[in-house]
mmCIF file of C-alpha atoms in Angstrom:
data_model
loop_
_atom_site.group_PDB
_atom_site.id
_atom_site.type_symbol
_atom_site.label_atom_id
_atom_site.label_comp_id
_atom_site.label_asym_id
_atom_site.label_seq_id
_atom_site.Cartn_x
_atom_site.Cartn_y
_atom_site.Cartn_z
ATOM 1 C CA LYS A 862 -12.614 1.974 13.020
ATOM 2 C CA ALA A 863 -10.472 3.346 10.205
ATOM 3 C CA GLY A 864 -8.119 0.938 8.512
ATOM 4 C CA VAL A 865 -4.504 1.350 7.500
ATOM 5 C CA THR A 866 -4.047 4.365 5.248
ATOM 6 C CA GLN A 867 -1.221 4.651 2.745
ATOM 7 C CA THR A 868 -0.279 7.626 0.620
ATOM 8 C CA PRO A 869 0.246 8.176 -2.194
ATOM 9 C CA ARG A 870 -1.622 5.337 -3.920
ATOM 10 C CA TYR A 871 0.260 5.706 -7.187
ATOM 11 C CA LEU A 872 3.456 7.414 -8.182
ATOM 12 C CA ILE A 873 5.905 7.449 -11.051
ATOM 13 C CA LYS A 874 9.592 8.221 -10.606
ATOM 14 C CA THR A 875 12.708 7.995 -12.734
ATOM 15 C CA ARG A 876 15.898 6.116 -12.020
ATOM 16 C CA GLY A 877 18.143 7.832 -9.517
ATOM 17 C CA GLN A 878 15.359 9.734 -7.798
ATOM 18 C CA GLN A 879 14.177 9.046 -4.290
ATOM 19 C CA VAL A 880 10.695 8.428 -2.940
ATOM 20 C CA THR A 881 8.963 8.651 0.423
ATOM 21 C CA LEU A 882 5.835 6.648 1.220
ATOM 22 C CA SER A 883 3.577 7.226 4.193
ATOM 23 C CA CYS A 884 1.507 4.909 6.370
ATOM 24 C CA SER A 885 -1.012 5.650 9.113
ATOM 25 C CA PRO A 886 -1.774 2.526 11.163
ATOM 26 C CA ILE A 887 -5.045 1.520 12.753
ATOM 27 C CA SER A 888 -5.687 3.576 15.868
ATOM 28 C CA GLY A 889 -4.076 1.898 18.860
ATOM 29 C CA HIS A 890 -1.701 -0.219 16.805
ATOM 30 C CA ARG A 891 1.917 0.418 17.664
ATOM 31 C CA SER A 892 3.653 -1.892 15.224
ATOM 32 C CA VAL A 893 4.065 -0.997 11.573
ATOM 33 C CA SER A 894 5.626 -3.330 9.026
ATOM 34 C CA TRP A 895 6.457 -2.709 5.393
ATOM 35 C CA TYR A 896 6.372 -5.214 2.549
ATOM 36 C CA GLN A 897 7.321 -5.122 -1.119
ATOM 37 C CA GLN A 898 5.166 -7.048 -3.569
ATOM 38 C CA THR A 899 6.350 -7.905 -7.079
ATOM 39 C CA PRO A 900 5.157 -10.535 -9.560
ATOM 40 C CA GLY A 901 8.497 -12.314 -9.457
ATOM 41 C CA GLN A 902 9.321 -12.294 -5.746
ATOM 42 C CA GLY A 903 5.868 -12.109 -4.199
ATOM 43 C CA LEU A 904 5.478 -10.463 -0.818
ATOM 44 C CA GLN A 905 8.791 -9.702 0.851
ATOM 45 C CA PHE A 906 9.301 -8.240 4.320
ATOM 46 C CA LEU A 907 11.187 -4.937 4.444
ATOM 47 C CA PHE A 908 11.212 -3.839 8.098
ATOM 48 C CA GLU A 909 9.142 -3.385 11.217
ATOM 49 C CA TYR A 910 8.876 -0.482 13.649
ATOM 50 C CA PHE A 911 7.515 -0.309 17.173
ATOM 51 C CA SER A 912 7.576 2.741 19.411
ATOM 52 C CA GLU A 913 9.781 4.601 16.940
ATOM 53 C CA THR A 914 12.383 1.807 16.927
ATOM 54 C CA GLN A 915 13.249 -0.541 14.100
ATOM 55 C CA ARG A 916 13.052 -4.026 15.569
ATOM 56 C CA ASN A 917 13.430 -6.160 12.506
ATOM 57 C CA LYS A 918 14.767 -5.798 8.985
ATOM 58 C CA GLY A 919 14.520 -7.929 5.874
ATOM 59 C CA ASN A 920 17.133 -8.579 3.229
ATOM 60 C CA PHE A 921 16.984 -5.335 1.311
ATOM 61 C CA PRO A 922 19.832 -2.930 0.489
ATOM 62 C CA GLY A 923 20.499 0.166 2.555
ATOM 63 C CA ARG A 924 18.708 2.299 -0.040
ATOM 64 C CA PHE A 925 15.522 1.192 1.683
ATOM 65 C CA SER A 926 14.957 2.897 5.008
ATOM 66 C CA GLY A 927 12.128 3.854 7.247
ATOM 67 C CA ARG A 928 11.109 5.574 10.413
ATOM 68 C CA GLN A 929 8.220 5.770 12.810
ATOM 69 C CA PHE A 930 6.884 8.798 14.585
ATOM 70 C CA SER A 931 5.544 9.146 18.110
ATOM 71 C CA ASN A 932 1.966 8.855 16.845
ATOM 72 C CA SER A 933 2.885 5.471 15.257
ATOM 73 C CA ARG A 934 2.672 6.834 11.727
ATOM 74 C CA SER A 935 5.483 5.516 9.585
ATOM 75 C CA GLU A 936 7.347 6.476 6.447
ATOM 76 C CA MET A 937 9.614 4.500 4.219
ATOM 77 C CA ASN A 938 12.155 5.961 1.845
ATOM 78 C CA VAL A 939 13.882 4.508 -1.165
ATOM 79 C CA SER A 940 16.881 6.407 -2.460
ATOM 80 C CA THR A 941 18.630 6.165 -5.827
ATOM 81 C CA LEU A 942 15.706 4.354 -7.403
ATOM 82 C CA GLU A 943 16.315 1.442 -9.750
ATOM 83 C CA LEU A 944 13.975 -0.079 -12.315
ATOM 84 C CA GLY A 945 13.658 -3.155 -10.119
ATOM 85 C CA ASP A 946 12.185 -1.090 -7.312
ATOM 86 C CA SER A 947 8.915 -0.888 -9.237
ATOM 87 C CA ALA A 948 6.459 -2.652 -6.973
ATOM 88 C CA LEU A 949 3.439 -2.398 -4.741
ATOM 89 C CA TYR A 950 4.623 -1.285 -1.305
ATOM 90 C CA LEU A 951 2.351 -2.424 1.466
ATOM 91 C CA CYS A 952 2.161 -1.255 5.034
ATOM 92 C CA ALA A 953 0.690 -3.454 7.755
ATOM 93 C CA SER A 954 -0.177 -2.576 11.310
ATOM 94 C CA SER A 955 -0.714 -4.719 14.364
ATOM 95 C CA LEU A 956 -1.080 -4.244 18.078
ATOM 96 C CA SER A 957 2.324 -5.553 19.071
ATOM 97 C CA GLY A 958 4.043 -7.023 16.015
ATOM 98 C CA THR A 959 4.866 -10.183 17.912
ATOM 99 C CA VAL A 960 1.771 -12.276 17.485
ATOM 100 C CA GLY A 961 -1.620 -11.802 16.003
ATOM 101 C CA GLU A 962 -3.162 -10.352 12.954
ATOM 102 C CA LEU A 963 -1.437 -7.907 10.655
ATOM 103 C CA PHE A 964 -3.794 -5.598 8.805
ATOM 104 C CA PHE A 965 -2.668 -4.253 5.458
ATOM 105 C CA GLY A 966 -3.295 -0.984 3.724
ATOM 106 C CA GLU A 967 -4.162 -0.725 0.039
ATOM 107 C CA GLY A 968 -0.560 -0.085 -0.888
ATOM 108 C CA SER A 969 1.445 2.457 -2.834
ATOM 109 C CA ARG A 970 2.111 1.478 -6.439
ATOM 110 C CA LEU A 971 5.563 2.743 -7.457
ATOM 111 C CA THR A 972 6.657 2.732 -11.067
ATOM 112 C CA VAL A 973 10.283 3.560 -11.848
ATOM 113 C CA LEU A 974 11.048 4.595 -15.420
ATOM 114 C CA GLY Q 250 13.661 -14.808 -0.086
ATOM 115 C CA GLN Q 251 12.139 -17.649 1.851
ATOM 116 C CA GLN Q 252 8.573 -18.492 0.906
ATOM 117 C CA LEU Q 253 6.053 -21.081 1.801
ATOM 118 C CA ASN Q 254 5.018 -23.670 -0.762
ATOM 119 C CA GLN Q 255 1.437 -22.922 -1.613
ATOM 120 C CA SER Q 256 -0.670 -25.050 -3.948
ATOM 121 C CA PRO Q 257 -2.328 -25.058 -6.292
ATOM 122 C CA GLN Q 258 -0.997 -22.006 -8.119
ATOM 123 C CA SER Q 259 -4.361 -21.452 -9.784
ATOM 124 C CA MET Q 260 -7.839 -22.885 -9.818
ATOM 125 C CA PHE Q 261 -10.733 -22.551 -12.249
ATOM 126 C CA ILE Q 262 -13.995 -23.693 -10.745
ATOM 127 C CA GLN Q 263 -17.734 -23.435 -11.273
ATOM 128 C CA GLU Q 264 -19.889 -21.416 -8.935
ATOM 129 C CA GLY Q 265 -21.132 -23.632 -6.112
ATOM 130 C CA GLU Q 266 -18.078 -25.886 -6.020
ATOM 131 C CA ASP Q 267 -15.874 -26.289 -2.980
ATOM 132 C CA VAL Q 268 -12.239 -25.165 -3.038
ATOM 133 C CA SER Q 269 -9.234 -26.412 -1.134
ATOM 134 C CA MET Q 270 -5.704 -24.986 -1.020
ATOM 135 C CA ASN Q 271 -2.750 -25.615 1.252
ATOM 136 C CA CYS Q 272 0.627 -24.389 2.367
ATOM 137 C CA THR Q 273 3.649 -26.311 3.547
ATOM 138 C CA SER Q 274 6.904 -25.176 5.088
ATOM 139 C CA SER Q 275 10.216 -26.745 5.968
ATOM 140 C CA SER Q 276 10.212 -24.871 9.266
ATOM 141 C CA ILE Q 277 7.598 -24.409 11.951
ATOM 142 C CA PHE Q 278 5.434 -21.378 12.535
ATOM 143 C CA ASN Q 279 3.544 -20.334 15.640
ATOM 144 C CA THR Q 280 0.758 -18.576 13.761
ATOM 145 C CA TRP Q 281 -0.783 -19.188 10.358
ATOM 146 C CA LEU Q 282 -2.773 -16.516 8.569
ATOM 147 C CA TRP Q 283 -4.830 -16.593 5.388
ATOM 148 C CA TYR Q 284 -5.317 -13.462 3.276
ATOM 149 C CA LYS Q 285 -7.248 -12.606 0.121
ATOM 150 C CA GLN Q 286 -6.047 -9.936 -2.279
ATOM 151 C CA ASP Q 287 -8.040 -8.295 -5.042
ATOM 152 C CA PRO Q 288 -6.247 -6.594 -7.967
ATOM 153 C CA GLY Q 289 -4.683 -3.274 -6.977
ATOM 154 C CA GLU Q 290 -5.592 -3.692 -3.321
ATOM 155 C CA GLY Q 291 -3.831 -4.815 -0.178
ATOM 156 C CA PRO Q 292 -4.310 -8.284 1.336
ATOM 157 C CA VAL Q 293 -7.364 -8.663 3.538
ATOM 158 C CA LEU Q 294 -7.152 -10.998 6.522
ATOM 159 C CA LEU Q 295 -9.559 -13.946 6.321
ATOM 160 C CA ILE Q 296 -8.578 -16.280 9.144
ATOM 161 C CA ALA Q 297 -5.885 -16.423 11.840
ATOM 162 C CA LEU Q 298 -4.778 -19.678 13.483
ATOM 163 C CA TYR Q 299 -2.776 -19.730 16.711
ATOM 164 C CA LYS Q 300 -2.628 -23.325 17.895
ATOM 165 C CA ALA Q 301 -1.433 -26.547 16.288
ATOM 166 C CA GLY Q 302 -4.424 -28.643 15.278
ATOM 167 C CA GLU Q 303 -6.788 -25.685 15.478
ATOM 168 C CA LEU Q 304 -9.706 -25.660 13.053
ATOM 169 C CA THR Q 305 -11.350 -22.269 12.544
ATOM 170 C CA SER Q 306 -14.275 -21.164 10.406
ATOM 171 C CA ASN Q 307 -15.304 -17.789 9.072
ATOM 172 C CA GLY Q 308 -18.560 -18.131 7.177
ATOM 173 C CA ARG Q 309 -17.935 -20.389 4.191
ATOM 174 C CA LEU Q 310 -14.208 -20.464 4.939
ATOM 175 C CA THR Q 311 -12.537 -23.090 7.091
ATOM 176 C CA ALA Q 312 -8.834 -23.249 7.870
ATOM 177 C CA GLN Q 313 -6.661 -25.586 9.884
ATOM 178 C CA PHE Q 314 -3.292 -25.247 11.574
ATOM 179 C CA GLY Q 315 -1.345 -28.457 10.943
ATOM 180 C CA ILE Q 316 -0.302 -30.568 13.907
ATOM 181 C CA THR Q 317 3.367 -30.406 12.896
ATOM 182 C CA ARG Q 318 3.077 -26.578 12.696
ATOM 183 C CA LYS Q 319 4.574 -26.808 9.221
ATOM 184 C CA ASP Q 320 1.377 -26.677 7.200
ATOM 185 C CA SER Q 321 -2.087 -25.202 6.918
ATOM 186 C CA PHE Q 322 -5.035 -25.515 4.588
ATOM 187 C CA LEU Q 323 -7.970 -23.342 3.594
ATOM 188 C CA ASN Q 324 -11.324 -24.592 2.339
ATOM 189 C CA ILE Q 325 -14.013 -22.484 0.719
ATOM 190 C CA SER Q 326 -17.413 -24.087 0.467
ATOM 191 C CA ALA Q 327 -20.087 -23.313 -2.116
ATOM 192 C CA SER Q 328 -17.986 -20.771 -4.012
ATOM 193 C CA ILE Q 329 -19.550 -17.603 -5.383
ATOM 194 C CA PRO Q 330 -18.282 -15.130 -8.019
ATOM 195 C CA SER Q 331 -17.008 -12.663 -5.403
ATOM 196 C CA ASP Q 332 -14.575 -15.321 -4.132
ATOM 197 C CA VAL Q 333 -12.418 -14.501 -7.162
ATOM 198 C CA GLY Q 334 -8.991 -13.237 -6.172
ATOM 199 C CA ILE Q 335 -5.573 -14.316 -4.973
ATOM 200 C CA TYR Q 336 -5.353 -16.212 -1.705
ATOM 201 C CA PHE Q 337 -2.166 -16.127 0.335
ATOM 202 C CA CYS Q 338 -1.069 -18.140 3.296
ATOM 203 C CA ALA Q 339 1.386 -16.570 5.719
ATOM 204 C CA GLY Q 340 3.389 -17.955 8.599
ATOM 205 C CA GLN Q 341 4.465 -15.999 11.632
ATOM 206 C CA LEU Q 342 7.085 -17.021 14.143
ATOM 207 C CA GLY Q 343 6.110 -14.439 16.717
ATOM 208 C CA ALA Q 344 8.658 -13.159 19.180
ATOM 209 C CA ALA Q 345 10.811 -16.263 18.944
ATOM 210 C CA GLY Q 346 14.420 -15.207 19.207
ATOM 211 C CA GLY Q 347 13.424 -11.576 18.939
ATOM 212 C CA THR Q 348 13.988 -11.636 15.200
ATOM 213 C CA SER Q 349 10.480 -12.055 13.926
ATOM 214 C CA TYR Q 350 8.738 -8.857 14.886
ATOM 215 C CA GLY Q 351 6.177 -7.938 12.280
ATOM 216 C CA LYS Q 352 7.515 -10.460 9.827
ATOM 217 C CA LEU Q 353 5.234 -12.736 7.868
ATOM 218 C CA THR Q 354 6.535 -15.313 5.415
ATOM 219 C CA PHE Q 355 4.124 -15.597 2.505
ATOM 220 C CA GLY Q 356 3.209 -18.314 0.069
ATOM 221 C CA GLN Q 357 3.230 -17.594 -3.656
ATOM 222 C CA GLY Q 358 -0.539 -17.317 -3.766
ATOM 223 C CA THR Q 359 -3.425 -19.260 -5.311
ATOM 224 C CA ILE Q 360 -5.304 -17.486 -8.089
ATOM 225 C CA LEU Q 361 -8.973 -18.422 -7.877
ATOM 226 C CA THR Q 362 -11.339 -17.969 -10.803
ATOM 227 C CA VAL Q 363 -15.021 -18.758 -10.358
ATOM 228 C CA HIS Q 364 -17.216 -19.235 -13.424
ATOM 229 C CA PRO Q 365 -20.888 -18.363 -12.909
#
């Protein structure tokens, strides 16, 4: 059974640009969550999607957004990039998002210059 | 953001030794999860705990869900070099109040180094 797939694995952007990251969940999983990981703040929850609907959102500015498609694949977008957005962005999938194991992808490493 | 208090922050041990780490929280969780992360990779799930007082093993790993639902610990027995990595605890509220979908609250991590 294939795991969670994230693309791209690495990317470099400059301040003010925008970026889109993609996540394909484990087959059959309908919930996709996104996390930001930085050395200073650790793992922080961004948002969660289920059946194309955002059900939960963390404490991040509106520059961070996401969406989910009918096949459960998800994308997140960060607009007007800032230096502090440099981080490992992790996607996690689960069956329902309410209880049970979340399985993480390998992440997308974003560097903002 | 809110995080769990995970300790110790780092451990340096000899191969063959046992390891113990724990997490505490000021609020309760309905599920506790333990993950391991290698450099440049995503966290890999080690153990999931769903019931207060539950003790669960996965090979050389044993974890417990505290009775108060505010803490959990992870033990690794007879450590080997491939145990090196960062271990994270994570708490999950579940569907309580409808505000916890997909959200895990993570500890700061325990960096484990194993000397052969």
